PDB file of C-alpha atoms in Angstrom:
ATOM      1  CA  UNK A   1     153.418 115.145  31.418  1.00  0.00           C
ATOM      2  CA  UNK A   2     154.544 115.560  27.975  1.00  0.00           C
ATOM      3  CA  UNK A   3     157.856 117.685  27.065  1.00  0.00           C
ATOM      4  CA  UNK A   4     158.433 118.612  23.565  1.00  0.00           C
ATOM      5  CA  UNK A   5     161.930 118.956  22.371  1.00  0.00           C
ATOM      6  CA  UNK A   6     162.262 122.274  20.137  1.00  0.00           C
ATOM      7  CA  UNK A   7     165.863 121.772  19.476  1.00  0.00           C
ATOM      8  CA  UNK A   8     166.852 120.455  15.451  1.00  0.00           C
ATOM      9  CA  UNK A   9     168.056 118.065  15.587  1.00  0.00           C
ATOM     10  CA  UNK A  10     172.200 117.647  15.104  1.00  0.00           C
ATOM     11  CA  UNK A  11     174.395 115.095  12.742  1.00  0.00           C
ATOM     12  CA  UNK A  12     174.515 112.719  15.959  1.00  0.00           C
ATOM     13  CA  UNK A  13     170.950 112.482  16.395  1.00  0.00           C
ATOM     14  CA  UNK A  14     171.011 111.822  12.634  1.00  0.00           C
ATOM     15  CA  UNK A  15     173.816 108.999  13.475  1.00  0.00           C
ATOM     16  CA  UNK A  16     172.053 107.645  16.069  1.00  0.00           C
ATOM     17  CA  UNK A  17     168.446 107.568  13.985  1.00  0.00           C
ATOM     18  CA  UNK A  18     170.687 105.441  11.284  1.00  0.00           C
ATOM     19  CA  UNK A  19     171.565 103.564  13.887  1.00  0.00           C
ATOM     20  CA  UNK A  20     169.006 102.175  15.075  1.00  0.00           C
ATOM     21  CA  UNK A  21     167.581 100.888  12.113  1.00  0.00           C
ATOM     22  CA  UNK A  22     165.477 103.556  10.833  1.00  0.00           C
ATOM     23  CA  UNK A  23     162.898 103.969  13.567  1.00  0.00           C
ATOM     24  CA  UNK A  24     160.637 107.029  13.962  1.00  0.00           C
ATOM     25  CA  UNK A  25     161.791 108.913  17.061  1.00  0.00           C
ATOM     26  CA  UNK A  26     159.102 111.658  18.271  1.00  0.00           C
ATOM     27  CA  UNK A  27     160.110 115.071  18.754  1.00  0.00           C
ATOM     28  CA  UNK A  28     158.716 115.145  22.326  1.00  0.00           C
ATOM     29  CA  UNK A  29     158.933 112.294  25.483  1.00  0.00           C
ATOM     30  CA  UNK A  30     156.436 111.792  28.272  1.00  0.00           C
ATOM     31  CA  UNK A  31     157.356 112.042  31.944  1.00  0.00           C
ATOM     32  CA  UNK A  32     155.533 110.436  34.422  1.00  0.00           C
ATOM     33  CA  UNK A  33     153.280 112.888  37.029  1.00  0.00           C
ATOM     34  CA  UNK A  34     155.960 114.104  39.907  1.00  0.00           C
ATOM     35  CA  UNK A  35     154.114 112.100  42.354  1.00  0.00           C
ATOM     36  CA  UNK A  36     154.565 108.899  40.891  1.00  0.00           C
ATOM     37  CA  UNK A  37     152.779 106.511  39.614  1.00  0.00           C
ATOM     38  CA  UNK A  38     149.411 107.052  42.218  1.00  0.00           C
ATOM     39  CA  UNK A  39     148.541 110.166  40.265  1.00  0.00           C
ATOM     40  CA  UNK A  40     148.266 111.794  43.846  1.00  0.00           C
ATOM     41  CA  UNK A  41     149.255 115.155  43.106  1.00  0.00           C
ATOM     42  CA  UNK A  42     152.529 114.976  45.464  1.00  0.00           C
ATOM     43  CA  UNK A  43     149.994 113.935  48.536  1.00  0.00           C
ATOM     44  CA  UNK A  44     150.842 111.607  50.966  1.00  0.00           C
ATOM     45  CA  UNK A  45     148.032 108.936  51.325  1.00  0.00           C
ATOM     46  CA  UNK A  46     148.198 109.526  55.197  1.00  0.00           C
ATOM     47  CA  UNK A  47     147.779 113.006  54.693  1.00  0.00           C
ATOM     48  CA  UNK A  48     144.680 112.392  52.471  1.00  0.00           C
ATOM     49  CA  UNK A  49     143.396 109.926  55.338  1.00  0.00           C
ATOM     50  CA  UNK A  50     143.800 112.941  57.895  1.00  0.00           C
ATOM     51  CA  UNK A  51     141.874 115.379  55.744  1.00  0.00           C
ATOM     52  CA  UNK A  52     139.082 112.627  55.255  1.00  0.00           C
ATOM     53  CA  UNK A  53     139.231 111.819  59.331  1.00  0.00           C
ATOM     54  CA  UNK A  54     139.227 115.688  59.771  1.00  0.00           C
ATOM     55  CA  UNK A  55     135.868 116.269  58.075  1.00  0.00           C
ATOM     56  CA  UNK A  56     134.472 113.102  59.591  1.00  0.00           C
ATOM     57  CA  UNK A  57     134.997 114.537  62.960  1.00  0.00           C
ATOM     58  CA  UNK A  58     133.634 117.936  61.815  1.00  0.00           C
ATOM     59  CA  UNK A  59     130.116 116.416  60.539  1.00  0.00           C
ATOM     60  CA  UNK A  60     130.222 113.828  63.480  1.00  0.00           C
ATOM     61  CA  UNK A  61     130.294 117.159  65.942  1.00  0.00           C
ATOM     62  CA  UNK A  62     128.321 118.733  63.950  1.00  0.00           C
ATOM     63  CA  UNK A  63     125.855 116.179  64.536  1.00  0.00           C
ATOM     64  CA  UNK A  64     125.984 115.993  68.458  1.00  0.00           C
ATOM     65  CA  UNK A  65     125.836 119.944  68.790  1.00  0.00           C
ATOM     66  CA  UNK A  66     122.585 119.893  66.464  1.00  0.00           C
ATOM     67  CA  UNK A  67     121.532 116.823  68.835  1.00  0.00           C
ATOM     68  CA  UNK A  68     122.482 118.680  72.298  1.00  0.00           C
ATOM     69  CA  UNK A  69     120.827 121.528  71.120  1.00  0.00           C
ATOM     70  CA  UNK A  70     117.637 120.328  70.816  1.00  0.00           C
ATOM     71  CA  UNK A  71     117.841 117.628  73.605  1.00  0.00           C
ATOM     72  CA  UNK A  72     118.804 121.102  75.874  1.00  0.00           C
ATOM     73  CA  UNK A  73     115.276 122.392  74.207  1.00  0.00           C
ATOM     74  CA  UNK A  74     113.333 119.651  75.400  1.00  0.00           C
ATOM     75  CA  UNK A  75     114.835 119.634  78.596  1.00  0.00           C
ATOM     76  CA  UNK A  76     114.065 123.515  79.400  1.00  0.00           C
ATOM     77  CA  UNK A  77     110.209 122.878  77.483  1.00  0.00           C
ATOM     78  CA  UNK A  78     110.107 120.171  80.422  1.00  0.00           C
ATOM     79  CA  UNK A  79     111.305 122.843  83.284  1.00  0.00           C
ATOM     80  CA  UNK A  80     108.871 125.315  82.296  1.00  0.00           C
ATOM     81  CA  UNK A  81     106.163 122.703  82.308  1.00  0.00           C
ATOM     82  CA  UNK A  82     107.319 121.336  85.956  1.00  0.00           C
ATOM     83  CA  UNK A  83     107.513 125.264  87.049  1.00  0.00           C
ATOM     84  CA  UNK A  84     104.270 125.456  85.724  1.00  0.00           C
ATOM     85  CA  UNK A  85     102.699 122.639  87.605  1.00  0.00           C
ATOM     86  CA  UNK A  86     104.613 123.629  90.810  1.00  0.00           C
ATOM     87  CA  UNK A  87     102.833 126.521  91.004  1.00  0.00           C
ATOM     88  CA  UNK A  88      99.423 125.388  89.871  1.00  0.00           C
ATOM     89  CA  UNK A  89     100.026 122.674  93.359  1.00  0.00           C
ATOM     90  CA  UNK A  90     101.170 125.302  95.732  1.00  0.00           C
ATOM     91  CA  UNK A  91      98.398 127.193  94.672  1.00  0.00           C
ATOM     92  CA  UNK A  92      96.217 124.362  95.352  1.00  0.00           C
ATOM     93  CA  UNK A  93      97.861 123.545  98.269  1.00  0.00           C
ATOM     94  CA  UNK A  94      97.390 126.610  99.585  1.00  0.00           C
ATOM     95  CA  UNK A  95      93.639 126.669  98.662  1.00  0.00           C
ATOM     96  CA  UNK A  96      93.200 123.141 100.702  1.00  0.00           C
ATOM     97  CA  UNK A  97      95.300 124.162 103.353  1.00  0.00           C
ATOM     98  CA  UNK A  98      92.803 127.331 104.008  1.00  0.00           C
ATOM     99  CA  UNK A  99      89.921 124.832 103.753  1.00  0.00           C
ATOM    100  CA  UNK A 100      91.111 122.525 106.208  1.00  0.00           C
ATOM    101  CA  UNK A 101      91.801 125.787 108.735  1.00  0.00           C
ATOM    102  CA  UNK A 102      88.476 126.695 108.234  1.00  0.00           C
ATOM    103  CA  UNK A 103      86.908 123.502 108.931  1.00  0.00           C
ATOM    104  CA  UNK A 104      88.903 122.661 111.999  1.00  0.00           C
ATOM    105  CA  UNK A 105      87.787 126.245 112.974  1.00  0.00           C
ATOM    106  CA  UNK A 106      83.671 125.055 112.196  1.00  0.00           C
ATOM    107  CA  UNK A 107      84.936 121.754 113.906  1.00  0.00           C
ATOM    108  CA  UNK A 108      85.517 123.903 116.849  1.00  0.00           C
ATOM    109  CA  UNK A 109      83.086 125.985 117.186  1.00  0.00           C
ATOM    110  CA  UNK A 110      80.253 123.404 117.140  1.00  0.00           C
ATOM    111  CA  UNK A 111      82.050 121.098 119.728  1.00  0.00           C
ATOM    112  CA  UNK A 112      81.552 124.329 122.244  1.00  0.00           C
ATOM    113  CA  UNK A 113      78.131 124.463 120.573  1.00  0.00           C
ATOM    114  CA  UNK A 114      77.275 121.373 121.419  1.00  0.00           C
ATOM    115  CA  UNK A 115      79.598 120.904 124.721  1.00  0.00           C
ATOM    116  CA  UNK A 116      77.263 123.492 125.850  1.00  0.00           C
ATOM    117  CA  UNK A 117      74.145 121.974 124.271  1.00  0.00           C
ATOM    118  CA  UNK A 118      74.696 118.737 125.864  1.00  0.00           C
ATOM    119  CA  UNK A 119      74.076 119.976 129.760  1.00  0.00           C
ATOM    120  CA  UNK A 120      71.438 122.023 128.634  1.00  0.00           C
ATOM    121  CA  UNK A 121      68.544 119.417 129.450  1.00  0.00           C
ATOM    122  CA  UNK A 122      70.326 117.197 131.725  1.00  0.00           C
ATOM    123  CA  UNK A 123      69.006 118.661 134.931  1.00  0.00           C
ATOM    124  CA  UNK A 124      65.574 119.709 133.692  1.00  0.00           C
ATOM    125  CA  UNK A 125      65.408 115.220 132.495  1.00  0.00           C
ATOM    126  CA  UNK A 126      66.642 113.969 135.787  1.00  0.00           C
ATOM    127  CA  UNK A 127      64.499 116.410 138.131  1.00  0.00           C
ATOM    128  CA  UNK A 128      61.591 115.268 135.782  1.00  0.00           C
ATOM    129  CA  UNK A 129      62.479 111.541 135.844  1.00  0.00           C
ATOM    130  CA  UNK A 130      62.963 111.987 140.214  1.00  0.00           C
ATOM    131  CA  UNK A 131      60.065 113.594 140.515  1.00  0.00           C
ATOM    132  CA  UNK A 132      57.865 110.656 138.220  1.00  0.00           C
ATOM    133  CA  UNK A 133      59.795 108.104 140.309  1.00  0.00           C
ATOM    134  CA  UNK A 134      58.734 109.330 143.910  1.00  0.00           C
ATOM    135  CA  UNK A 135      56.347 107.354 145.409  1.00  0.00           C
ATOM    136  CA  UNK A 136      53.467 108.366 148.044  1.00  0.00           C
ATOM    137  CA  UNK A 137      54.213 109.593 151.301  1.00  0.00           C
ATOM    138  CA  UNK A 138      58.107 109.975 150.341  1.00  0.00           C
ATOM    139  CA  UNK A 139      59.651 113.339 150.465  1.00  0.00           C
ATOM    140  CA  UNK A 140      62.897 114.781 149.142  1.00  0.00           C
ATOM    141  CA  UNK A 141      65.567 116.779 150.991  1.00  0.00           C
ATOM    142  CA  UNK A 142      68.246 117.735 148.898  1.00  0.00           C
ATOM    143  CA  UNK A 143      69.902 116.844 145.510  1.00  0.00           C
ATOM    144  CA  UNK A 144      73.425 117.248 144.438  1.00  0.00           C
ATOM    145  CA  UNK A 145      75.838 116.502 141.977  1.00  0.00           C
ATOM    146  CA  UNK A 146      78.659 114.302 143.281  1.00  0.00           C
ATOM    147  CA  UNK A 147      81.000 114.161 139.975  1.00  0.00           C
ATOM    148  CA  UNK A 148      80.291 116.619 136.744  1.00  0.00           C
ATOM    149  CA  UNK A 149      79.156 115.512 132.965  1.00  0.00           C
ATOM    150  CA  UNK A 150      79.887 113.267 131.144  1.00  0.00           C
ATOM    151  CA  UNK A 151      79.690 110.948 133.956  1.00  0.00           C
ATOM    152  CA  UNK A 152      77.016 112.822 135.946  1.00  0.00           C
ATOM    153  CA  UNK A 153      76.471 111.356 139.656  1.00  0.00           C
ATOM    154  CA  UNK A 154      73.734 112.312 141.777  1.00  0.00           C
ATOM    155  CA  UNK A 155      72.926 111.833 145.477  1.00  0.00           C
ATOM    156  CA  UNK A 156      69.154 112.306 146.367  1.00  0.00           C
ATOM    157  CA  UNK A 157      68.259 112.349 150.010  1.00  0.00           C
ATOM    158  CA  UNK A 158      64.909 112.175 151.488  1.00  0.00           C
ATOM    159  CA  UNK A 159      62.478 110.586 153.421  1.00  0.00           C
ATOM    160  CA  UNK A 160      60.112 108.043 153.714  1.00  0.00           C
ATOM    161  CA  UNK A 161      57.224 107.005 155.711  1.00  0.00           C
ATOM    162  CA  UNK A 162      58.586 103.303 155.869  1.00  0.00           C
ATOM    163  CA  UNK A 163      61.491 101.137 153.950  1.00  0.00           C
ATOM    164  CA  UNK A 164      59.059  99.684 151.623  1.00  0.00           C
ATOM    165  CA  UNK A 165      58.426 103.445 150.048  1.00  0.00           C
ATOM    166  CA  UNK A 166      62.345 103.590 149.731  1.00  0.00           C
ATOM    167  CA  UNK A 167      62.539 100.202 147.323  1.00  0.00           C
ATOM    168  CA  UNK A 168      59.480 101.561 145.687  1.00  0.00           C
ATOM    169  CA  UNK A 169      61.286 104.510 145.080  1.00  0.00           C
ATOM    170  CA  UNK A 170      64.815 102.490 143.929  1.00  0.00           C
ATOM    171  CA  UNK A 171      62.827 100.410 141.572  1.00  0.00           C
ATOM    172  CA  UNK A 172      60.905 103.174 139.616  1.00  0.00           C
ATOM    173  CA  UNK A 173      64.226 105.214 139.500  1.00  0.00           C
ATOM    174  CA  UNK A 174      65.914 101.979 137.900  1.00  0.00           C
ATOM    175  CA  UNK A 175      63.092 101.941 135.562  1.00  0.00           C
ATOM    176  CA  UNK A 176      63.989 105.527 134.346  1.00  0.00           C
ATOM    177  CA  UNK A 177      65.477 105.550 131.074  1.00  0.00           C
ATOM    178  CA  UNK A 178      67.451 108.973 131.843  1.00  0.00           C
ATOM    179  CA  UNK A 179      68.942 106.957 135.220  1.00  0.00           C
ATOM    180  CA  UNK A 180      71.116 103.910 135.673  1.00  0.00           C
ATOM    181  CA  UNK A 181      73.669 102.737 138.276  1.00  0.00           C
ATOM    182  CA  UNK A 182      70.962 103.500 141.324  1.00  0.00           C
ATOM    183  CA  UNK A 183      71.886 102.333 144.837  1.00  0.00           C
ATOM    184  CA  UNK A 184      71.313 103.290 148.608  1.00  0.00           C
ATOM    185  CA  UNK A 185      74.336 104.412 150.300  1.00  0.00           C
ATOM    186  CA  UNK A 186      72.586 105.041 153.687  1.00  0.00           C
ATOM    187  CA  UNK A 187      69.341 104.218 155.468  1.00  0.00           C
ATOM    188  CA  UNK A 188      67.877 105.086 159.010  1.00  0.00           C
ATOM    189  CA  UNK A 189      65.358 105.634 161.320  1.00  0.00           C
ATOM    190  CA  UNK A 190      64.517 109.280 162.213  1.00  0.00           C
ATOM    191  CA  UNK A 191      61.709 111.515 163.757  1.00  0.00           C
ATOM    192  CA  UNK A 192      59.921 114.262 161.605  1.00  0.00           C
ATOM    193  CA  UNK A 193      57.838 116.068 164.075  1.00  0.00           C
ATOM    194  CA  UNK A 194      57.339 113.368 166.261  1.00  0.00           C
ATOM    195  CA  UNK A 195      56.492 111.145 163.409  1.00  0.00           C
ATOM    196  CA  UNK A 196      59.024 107.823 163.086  1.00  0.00           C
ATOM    197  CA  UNK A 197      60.250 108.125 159.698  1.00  0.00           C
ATOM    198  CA  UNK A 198      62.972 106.706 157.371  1.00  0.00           C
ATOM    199  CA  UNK A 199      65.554 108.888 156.471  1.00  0.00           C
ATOM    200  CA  UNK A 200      67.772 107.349 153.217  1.00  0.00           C
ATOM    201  CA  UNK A 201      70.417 108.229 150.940  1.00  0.00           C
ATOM    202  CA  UNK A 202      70.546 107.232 147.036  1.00  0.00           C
ATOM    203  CA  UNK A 203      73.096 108.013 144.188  1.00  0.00           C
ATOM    204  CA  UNK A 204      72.313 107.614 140.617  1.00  0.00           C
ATOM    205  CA  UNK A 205      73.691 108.019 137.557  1.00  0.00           C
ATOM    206  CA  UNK A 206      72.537 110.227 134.502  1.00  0.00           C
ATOM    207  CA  UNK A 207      72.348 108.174 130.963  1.00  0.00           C
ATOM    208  CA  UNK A 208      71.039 109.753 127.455  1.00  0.00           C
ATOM    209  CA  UNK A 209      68.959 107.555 126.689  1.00  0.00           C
ATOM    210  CA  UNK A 210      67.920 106.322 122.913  1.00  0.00           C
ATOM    211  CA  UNK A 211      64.636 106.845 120.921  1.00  0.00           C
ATOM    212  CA  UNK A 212      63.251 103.838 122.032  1.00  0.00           C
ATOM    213  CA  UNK A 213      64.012 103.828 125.509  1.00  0.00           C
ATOM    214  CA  UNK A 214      62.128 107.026 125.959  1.00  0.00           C
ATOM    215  CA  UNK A 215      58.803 105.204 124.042  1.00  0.00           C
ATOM    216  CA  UNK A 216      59.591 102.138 125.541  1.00  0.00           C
ATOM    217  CA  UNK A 217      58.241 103.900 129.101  1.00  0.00           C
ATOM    218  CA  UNK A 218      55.799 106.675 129.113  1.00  0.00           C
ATOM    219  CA  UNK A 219      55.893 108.971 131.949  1.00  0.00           C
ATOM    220  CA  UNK A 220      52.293 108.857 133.107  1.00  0.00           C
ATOM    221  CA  UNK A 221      53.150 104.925 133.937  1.00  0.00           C
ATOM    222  CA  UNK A 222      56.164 105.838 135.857  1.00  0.00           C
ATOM    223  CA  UNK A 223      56.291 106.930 139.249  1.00  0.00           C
ATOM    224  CA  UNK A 224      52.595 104.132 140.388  1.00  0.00           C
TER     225      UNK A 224
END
């Protein structure tokens, strides 16, 4: 700062001018700035380190909000996408839980279809395949079922004109591709009208048979 001194000077600044030898003495002096020699204005250097710390801090949270903010965008774009595909699967789900009621319901209804299906020909085969399997002078009494499908049992009895009618009979039964499991469970002699006769007893089994069991024997050759 530079102060300028206004006043004339008096005889003992003339003195004092003599004095010293005749040197040129300025009408003015400089003062050094009132904060000293920094040229700081008066300001503390920690104060000046707070205000540069302070804006730091401002532009460094600055930073994070901007940051947050769009991190918290990406975050609700991804909740609206999830919501989005939640609904698109319970939709879906929905849709294959419908088809898999409606095909247990089809699943149902044809195992009655065929449950009843399945019986249909049974007794019409094995009254056929009997019937092809009984030899000459053998006659039937009665047939009945002795346990129910699937594992149909039937016990045939009937008589014969002499026991080797009755093995005829056995073997062309065994023979039978709609028959397995045939065996005599009783056998004796008896009179029909006088006549001596064989009466006998046979169970037998009911099979489905494949394709090429049922071409493997025709009927006309069964039953000779």
């Amino acid at each position: 700062m530079i102060e300028v001194n206004l006043h004339p000077a008096g005889p003992k600044a003339g003195r004092r001018r003599r004095r010293g030898g005749g040197g040129f003495a300025l009408p003015f002096r400089i003062r050094p700035p009132a904060g000293g020699a920094g040229g700081t204005g008066g300001r503390d250097p920690w104060t000046l380190a707070a205000w540069g710390l302070s804006a730091v801090a401002v532009l460094v949270i600055a930073g994070l909000w901007f940051s947050q903010r769009g991190a918290a965008g990406a975050i609700e774009r991804e909740l609206e996408e999830a919501v989005a595909d939640s609904v698109r699967l319970a939709d879906l789900r929905q849709l294959s839980d419908s088809l898999t009621s409606r095909e247990r319901a089809i699943r149902d209804r044809l195992g009655l279809v065929r449950s009843l299906d399945e019986g249909r020909f049974v007794w019409p085969h094995l009254m056929d395949e009997v019937s092809a399997a009984l030899p000459a002078f053998t006659w039937l009494t009665a047939i009945r079922a002795s346990t129910p499908l699937p594992d149909l049992s039937v016990q045939i009895d009937g008589v014969a004109a002499n026991p080797l009618a009755i093995t005829r009979f056995v073997r062309n039964l065994q023979a039978s591709p709609f028959i397995s499991r045939v065996r005599i469970i009783g056998s004796q002699q008896q009179l029909v009208e006088d006549v001596a006769a064989q009466a006998f007893k046979i169970v037998v089994h009911y099979r489905q048979p494949s394709d090429r069991d049922v071409e493997r024997v025709p009927v006309g050759e069964r039953g000779t």
